[in-house]
mmCIF file of C-alpha atoms in Angstrom:
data_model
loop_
_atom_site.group_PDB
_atom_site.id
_atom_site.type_symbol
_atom_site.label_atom_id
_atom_site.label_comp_id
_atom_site.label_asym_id
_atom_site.label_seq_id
_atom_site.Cartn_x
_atom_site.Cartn_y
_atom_site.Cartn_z
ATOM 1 C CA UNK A 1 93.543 49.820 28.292
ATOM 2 C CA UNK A 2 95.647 52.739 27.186
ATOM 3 C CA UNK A 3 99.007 54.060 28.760
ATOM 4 C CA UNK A 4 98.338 57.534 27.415
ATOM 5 C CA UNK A 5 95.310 59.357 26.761
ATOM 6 C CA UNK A 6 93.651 58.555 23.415
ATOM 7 C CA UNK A 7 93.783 60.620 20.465
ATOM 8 C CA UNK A 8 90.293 62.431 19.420
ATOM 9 C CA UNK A 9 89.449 62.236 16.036
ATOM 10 C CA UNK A 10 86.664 64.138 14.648
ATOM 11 C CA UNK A 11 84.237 61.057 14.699
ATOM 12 C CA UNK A 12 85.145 59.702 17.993
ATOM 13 C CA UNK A 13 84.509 63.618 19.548
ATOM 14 C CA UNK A 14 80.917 63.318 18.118
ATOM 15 C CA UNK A 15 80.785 60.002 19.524
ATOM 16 C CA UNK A 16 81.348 61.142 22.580
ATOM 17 C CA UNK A 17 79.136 63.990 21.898
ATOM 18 C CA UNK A 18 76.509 61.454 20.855
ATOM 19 C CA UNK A 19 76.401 59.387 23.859
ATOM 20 C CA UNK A 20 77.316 61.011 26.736
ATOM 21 C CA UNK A 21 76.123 64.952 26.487
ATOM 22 C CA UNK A 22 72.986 66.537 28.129
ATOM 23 C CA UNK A 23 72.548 69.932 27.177
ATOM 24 C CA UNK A 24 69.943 72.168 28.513
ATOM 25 C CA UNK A 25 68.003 73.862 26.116
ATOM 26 C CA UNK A 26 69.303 77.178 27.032
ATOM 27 C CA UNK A 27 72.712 76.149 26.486
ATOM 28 C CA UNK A 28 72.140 74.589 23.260
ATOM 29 C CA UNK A 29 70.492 78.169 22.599
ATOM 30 C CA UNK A 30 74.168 80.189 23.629
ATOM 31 C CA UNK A 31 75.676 77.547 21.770
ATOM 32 C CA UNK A 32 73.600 78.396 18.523
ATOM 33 C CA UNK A 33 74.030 82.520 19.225
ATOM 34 C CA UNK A 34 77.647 82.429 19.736
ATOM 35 C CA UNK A 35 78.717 80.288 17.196
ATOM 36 C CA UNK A 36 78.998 82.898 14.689
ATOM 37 C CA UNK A 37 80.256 85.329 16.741
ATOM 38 C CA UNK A 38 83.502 86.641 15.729
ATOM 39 C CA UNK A 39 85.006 85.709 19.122
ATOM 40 C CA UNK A 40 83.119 82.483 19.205
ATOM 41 C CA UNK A 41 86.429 80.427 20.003
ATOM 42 C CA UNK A 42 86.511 81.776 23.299
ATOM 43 C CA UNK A 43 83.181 79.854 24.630
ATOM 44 C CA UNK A 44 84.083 76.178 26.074
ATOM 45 C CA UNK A 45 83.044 73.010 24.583
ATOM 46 C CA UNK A 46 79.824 71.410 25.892
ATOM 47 C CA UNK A 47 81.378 68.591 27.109
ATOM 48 C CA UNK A 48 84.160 70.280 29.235
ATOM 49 C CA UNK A 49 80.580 72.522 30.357
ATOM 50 C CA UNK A 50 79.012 69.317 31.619
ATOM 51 C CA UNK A 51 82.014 67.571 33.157
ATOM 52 C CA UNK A 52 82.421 71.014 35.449
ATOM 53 C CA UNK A 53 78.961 70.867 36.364
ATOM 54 C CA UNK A 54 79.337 67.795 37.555
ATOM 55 C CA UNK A 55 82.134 68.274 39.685
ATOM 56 C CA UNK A 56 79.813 71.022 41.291
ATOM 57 C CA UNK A 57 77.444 68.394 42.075
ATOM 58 C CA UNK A 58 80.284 66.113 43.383
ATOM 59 C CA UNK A 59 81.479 68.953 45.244
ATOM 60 C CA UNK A 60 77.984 69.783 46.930
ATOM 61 C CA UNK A 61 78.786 72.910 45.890
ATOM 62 C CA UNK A 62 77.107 75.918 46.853
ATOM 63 C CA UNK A 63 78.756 79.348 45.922
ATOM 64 C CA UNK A 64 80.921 79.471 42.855
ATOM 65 C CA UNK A 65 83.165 82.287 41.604
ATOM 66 C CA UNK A 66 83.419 82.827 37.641
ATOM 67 C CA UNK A 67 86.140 85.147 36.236
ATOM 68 C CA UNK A 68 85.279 85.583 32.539
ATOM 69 C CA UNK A 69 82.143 84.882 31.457
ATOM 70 C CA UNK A 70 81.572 85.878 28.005
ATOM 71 C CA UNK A 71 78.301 84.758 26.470
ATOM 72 C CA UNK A 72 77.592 82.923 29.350
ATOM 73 C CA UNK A 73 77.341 79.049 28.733
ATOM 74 C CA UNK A 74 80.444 78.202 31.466
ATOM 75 C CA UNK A 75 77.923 80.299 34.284
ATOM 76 C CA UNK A 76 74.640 78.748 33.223
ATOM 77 C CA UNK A 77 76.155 74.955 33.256
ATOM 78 C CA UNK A 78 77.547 75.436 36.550
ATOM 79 C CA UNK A 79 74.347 77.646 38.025
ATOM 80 C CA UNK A 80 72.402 74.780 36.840
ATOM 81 C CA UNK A 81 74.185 72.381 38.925
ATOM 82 C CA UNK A 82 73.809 74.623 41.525
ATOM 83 C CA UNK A 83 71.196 74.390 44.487
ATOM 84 C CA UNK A 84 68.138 76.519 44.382
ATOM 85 C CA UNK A 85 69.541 78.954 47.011
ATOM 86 C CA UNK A 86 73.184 78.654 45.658
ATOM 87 C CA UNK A 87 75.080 81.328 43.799
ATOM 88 C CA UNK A 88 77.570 81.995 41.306
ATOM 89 C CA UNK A 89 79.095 85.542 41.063
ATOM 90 C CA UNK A 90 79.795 86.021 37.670
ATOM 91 C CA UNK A 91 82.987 88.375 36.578
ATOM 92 C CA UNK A 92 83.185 90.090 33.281
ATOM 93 C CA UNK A 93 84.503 93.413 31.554
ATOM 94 C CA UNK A 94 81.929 93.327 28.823
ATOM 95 C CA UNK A 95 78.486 94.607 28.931
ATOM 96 C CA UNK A 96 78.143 93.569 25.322
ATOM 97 C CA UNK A 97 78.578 89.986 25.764
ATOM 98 C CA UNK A 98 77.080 89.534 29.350
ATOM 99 C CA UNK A 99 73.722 90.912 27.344
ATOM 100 C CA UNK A 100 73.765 88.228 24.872
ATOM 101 C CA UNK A 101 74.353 85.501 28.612
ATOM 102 C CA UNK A 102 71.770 87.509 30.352
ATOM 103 C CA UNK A 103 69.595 87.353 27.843
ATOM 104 C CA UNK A 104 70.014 83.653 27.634
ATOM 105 C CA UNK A 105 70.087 83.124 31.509
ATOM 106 C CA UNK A 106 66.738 84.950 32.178
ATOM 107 C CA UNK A 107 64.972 82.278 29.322
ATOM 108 C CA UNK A 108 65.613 79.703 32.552
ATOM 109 C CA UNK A 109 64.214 79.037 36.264
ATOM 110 C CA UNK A 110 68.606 79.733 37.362
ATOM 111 C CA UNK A 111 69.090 83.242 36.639
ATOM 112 C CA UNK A 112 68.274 84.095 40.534
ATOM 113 C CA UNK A 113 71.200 82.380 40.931
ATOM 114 C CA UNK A 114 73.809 84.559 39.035
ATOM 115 C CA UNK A 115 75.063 87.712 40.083
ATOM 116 C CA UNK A 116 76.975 89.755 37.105
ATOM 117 C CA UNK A 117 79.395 91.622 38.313
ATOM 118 C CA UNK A 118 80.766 94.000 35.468
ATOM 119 C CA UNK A 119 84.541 95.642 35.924
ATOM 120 C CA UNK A 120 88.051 94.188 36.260
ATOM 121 C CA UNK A 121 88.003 90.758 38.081
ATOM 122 C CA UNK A 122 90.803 91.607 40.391
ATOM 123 C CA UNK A 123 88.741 94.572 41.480
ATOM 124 C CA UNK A 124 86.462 92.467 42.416
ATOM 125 C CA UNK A 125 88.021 89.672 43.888
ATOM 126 C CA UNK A 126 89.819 92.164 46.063
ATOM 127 C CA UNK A 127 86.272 93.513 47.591
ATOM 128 C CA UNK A 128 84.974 90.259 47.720
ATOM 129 C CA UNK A 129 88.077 90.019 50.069
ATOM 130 C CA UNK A 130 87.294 93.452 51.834
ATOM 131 C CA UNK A 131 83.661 92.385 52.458
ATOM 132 C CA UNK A 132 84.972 89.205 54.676
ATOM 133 C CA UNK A 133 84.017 86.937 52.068
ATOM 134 C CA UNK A 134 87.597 84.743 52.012
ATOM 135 C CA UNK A 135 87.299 81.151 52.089
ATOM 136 C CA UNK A 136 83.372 81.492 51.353
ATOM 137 C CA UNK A 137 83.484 80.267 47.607
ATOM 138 C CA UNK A 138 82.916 76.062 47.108
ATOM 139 C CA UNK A 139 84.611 76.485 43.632
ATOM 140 C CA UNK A 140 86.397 79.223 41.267
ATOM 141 C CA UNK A 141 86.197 79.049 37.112
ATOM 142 C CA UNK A 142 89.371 81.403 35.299
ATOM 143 C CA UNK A 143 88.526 81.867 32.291
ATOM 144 C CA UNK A 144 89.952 85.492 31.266
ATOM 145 C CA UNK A 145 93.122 87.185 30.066
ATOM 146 C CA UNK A 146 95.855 84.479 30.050
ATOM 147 C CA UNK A 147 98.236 87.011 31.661
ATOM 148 C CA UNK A 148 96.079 88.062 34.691
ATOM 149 C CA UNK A 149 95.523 84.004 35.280
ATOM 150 C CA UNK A 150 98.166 83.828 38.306
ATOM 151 C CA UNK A 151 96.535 86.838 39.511
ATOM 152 C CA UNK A 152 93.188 85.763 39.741
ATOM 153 C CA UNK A 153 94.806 82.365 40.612
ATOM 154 C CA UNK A 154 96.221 83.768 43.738
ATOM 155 C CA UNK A 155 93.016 85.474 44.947
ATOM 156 C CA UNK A 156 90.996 82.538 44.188
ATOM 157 C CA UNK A 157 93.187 81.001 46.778
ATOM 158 C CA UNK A 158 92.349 83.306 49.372
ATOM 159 C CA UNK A 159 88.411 83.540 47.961
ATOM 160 C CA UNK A 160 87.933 79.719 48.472
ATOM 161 C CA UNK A 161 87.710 77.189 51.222
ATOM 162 C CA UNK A 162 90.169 74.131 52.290
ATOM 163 C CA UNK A 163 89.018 71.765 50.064
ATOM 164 C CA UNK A 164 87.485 74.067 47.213
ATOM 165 C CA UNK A 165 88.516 73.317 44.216
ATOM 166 C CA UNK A 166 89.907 75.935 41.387
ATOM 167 C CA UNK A 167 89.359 75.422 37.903
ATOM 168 C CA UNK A 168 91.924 76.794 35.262
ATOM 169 C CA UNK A 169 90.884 76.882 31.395
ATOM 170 C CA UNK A 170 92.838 77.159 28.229
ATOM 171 C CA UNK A 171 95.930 75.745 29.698
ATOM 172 C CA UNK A 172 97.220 73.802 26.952
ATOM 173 C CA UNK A 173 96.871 76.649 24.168
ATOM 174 C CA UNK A 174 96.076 74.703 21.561
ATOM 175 C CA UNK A 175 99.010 72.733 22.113
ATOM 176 C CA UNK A 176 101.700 75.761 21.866
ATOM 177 C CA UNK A 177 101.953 75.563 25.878
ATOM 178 C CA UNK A 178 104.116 72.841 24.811
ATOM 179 C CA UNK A 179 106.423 75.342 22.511
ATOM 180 C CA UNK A 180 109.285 76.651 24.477
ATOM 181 C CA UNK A 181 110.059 78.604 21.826
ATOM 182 C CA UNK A 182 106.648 80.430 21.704
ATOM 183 C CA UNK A 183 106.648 83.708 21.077
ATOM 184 C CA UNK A 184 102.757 84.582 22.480
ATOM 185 C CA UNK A 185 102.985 86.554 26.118
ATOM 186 C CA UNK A 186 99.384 84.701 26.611
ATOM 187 C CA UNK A 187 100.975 81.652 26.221
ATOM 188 C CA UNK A 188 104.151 82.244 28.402
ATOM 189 C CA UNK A 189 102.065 83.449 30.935
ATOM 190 C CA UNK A 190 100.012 79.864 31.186
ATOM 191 C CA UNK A 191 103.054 78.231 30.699
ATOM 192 C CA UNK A 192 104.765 79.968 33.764
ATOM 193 C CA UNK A 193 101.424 78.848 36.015
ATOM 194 C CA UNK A 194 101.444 75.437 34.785
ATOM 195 C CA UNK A 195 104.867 75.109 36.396
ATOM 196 C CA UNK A 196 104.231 76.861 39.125
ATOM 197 C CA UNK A 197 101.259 74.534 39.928
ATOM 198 C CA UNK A 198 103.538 71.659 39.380
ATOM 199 C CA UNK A 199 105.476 72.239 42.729
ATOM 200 C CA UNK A 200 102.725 74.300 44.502
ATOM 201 C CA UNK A 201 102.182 72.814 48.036
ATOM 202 C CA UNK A 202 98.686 74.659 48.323
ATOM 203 C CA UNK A 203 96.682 72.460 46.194
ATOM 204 C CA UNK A 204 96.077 68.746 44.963
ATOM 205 C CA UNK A 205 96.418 68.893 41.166
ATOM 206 C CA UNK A 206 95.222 67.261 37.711
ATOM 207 C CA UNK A 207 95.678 68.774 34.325
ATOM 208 C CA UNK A 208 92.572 67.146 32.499
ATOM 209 C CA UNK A 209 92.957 67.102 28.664
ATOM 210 C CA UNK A 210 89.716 68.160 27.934
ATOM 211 C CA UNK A 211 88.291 71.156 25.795
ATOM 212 C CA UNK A 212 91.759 73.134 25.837
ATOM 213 C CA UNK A 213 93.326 71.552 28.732
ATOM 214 C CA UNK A 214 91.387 72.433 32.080
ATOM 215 C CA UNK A 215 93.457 72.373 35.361
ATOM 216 C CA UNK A 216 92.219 71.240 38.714
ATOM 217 C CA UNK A 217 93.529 72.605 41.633
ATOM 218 C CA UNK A 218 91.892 71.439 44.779
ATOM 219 C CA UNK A 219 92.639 73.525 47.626
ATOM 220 C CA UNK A 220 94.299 71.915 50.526
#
């Protein structure tokens, strides 16, 4: 037993690696492409990819809303998890990196599943919202500019149903969310949600120290 969370060394991560992950081929194959990619830090770790999937299959999931999508390893584990006739509607600014995930989605039997939506997220969260579609998503991933996050937070709210469940990436910062003295916007912006979240009567939450912190928010 362990009263705190147990420290990952670089051997005991590939343990974990070792034992408990089961990557598809295709995202072993985004893994490979984006890994020299000069933005390549911004793709989650495969484990973190695999836990969310299966908390879509715990969920009995069947829509799921993705805001920043990059290469597109986060929307592929998730789709996968997905039903045949479920769907995730993927959010992105970038034509040149959804390429590289479309590319990579269309080598699989899931790409019917994603929808790419290319512009500002809030843009289209907000029509998502026009079209009558609030409280119609099973699930929301933000994954995007750290200072739009209680933006896209506060639509997702609105986007999913009682009981959906938000998740929130890159909310430990490498460990400078902890830094009160930081001086990154990015970070004081994630650092103003994660207290926020703390008191927020809206959702269940669990701050899960995995990949770069991931934040569960279930909706009540």
């Amino acid at each position: 037993m362990s009263r705190k969370t147990i420290n990952l060394t670089r051997e005991l991560y590939d343990y974990i690696l070792d034992v408990s992950l089961r990557e598809h081929d295709a995202l072993q194959a985004i893994r490979a492409a984006t890994a020299a990619h000069p933005q390549a830090k911004m793709q989650i770790s495969p484990e973190q990819g695999q836990f969310m999937a299966f908390l879509i299959r715990l969920m009995g999931a069947r829509r799921v809303l993705e805001i920043g999508t990059f290469t597109g390893y986060s929307a592929l584990a998730m789709a996968l998890a997905l039903p045949q006739d479920g769907l995730l509607v993927a959010c992105d600014i970038s034509k040149e990196f959804t390429d590289i995930a479309r590319l990579h989605w269309d080598s699989t039997r899931v790409s019917h599943k994603i929808e790419l939506r290319l512009g500002p997220a809030l843009q289209t969260m907000d029509q998502l919202l026009e079209d009558g579609q609030d409280a119609s998503f099973d699930a929301c991933f933000i994954d995007a500019d750290k200072e739009g996050y209680d933006a896209y937070y506060e639509r997702a709210l609105k986007l999913i149903r009682p009981g959906g469940a938000i998740m929130i990436d890159n909310v430990l910062r490498g460990g400078d969310a902890a830094n009160a003295a930081t001086s990154s916007t990015a970070t004081q912006a994630i650092q103003a949600l994660n207290l926020k979240l703390r008191t927020d009567a809206r959702v269940h939450l669990s701050l899960v120290p995995i990949g770069d912190g991931l934040t569960l928010a279930l909706k009540i």
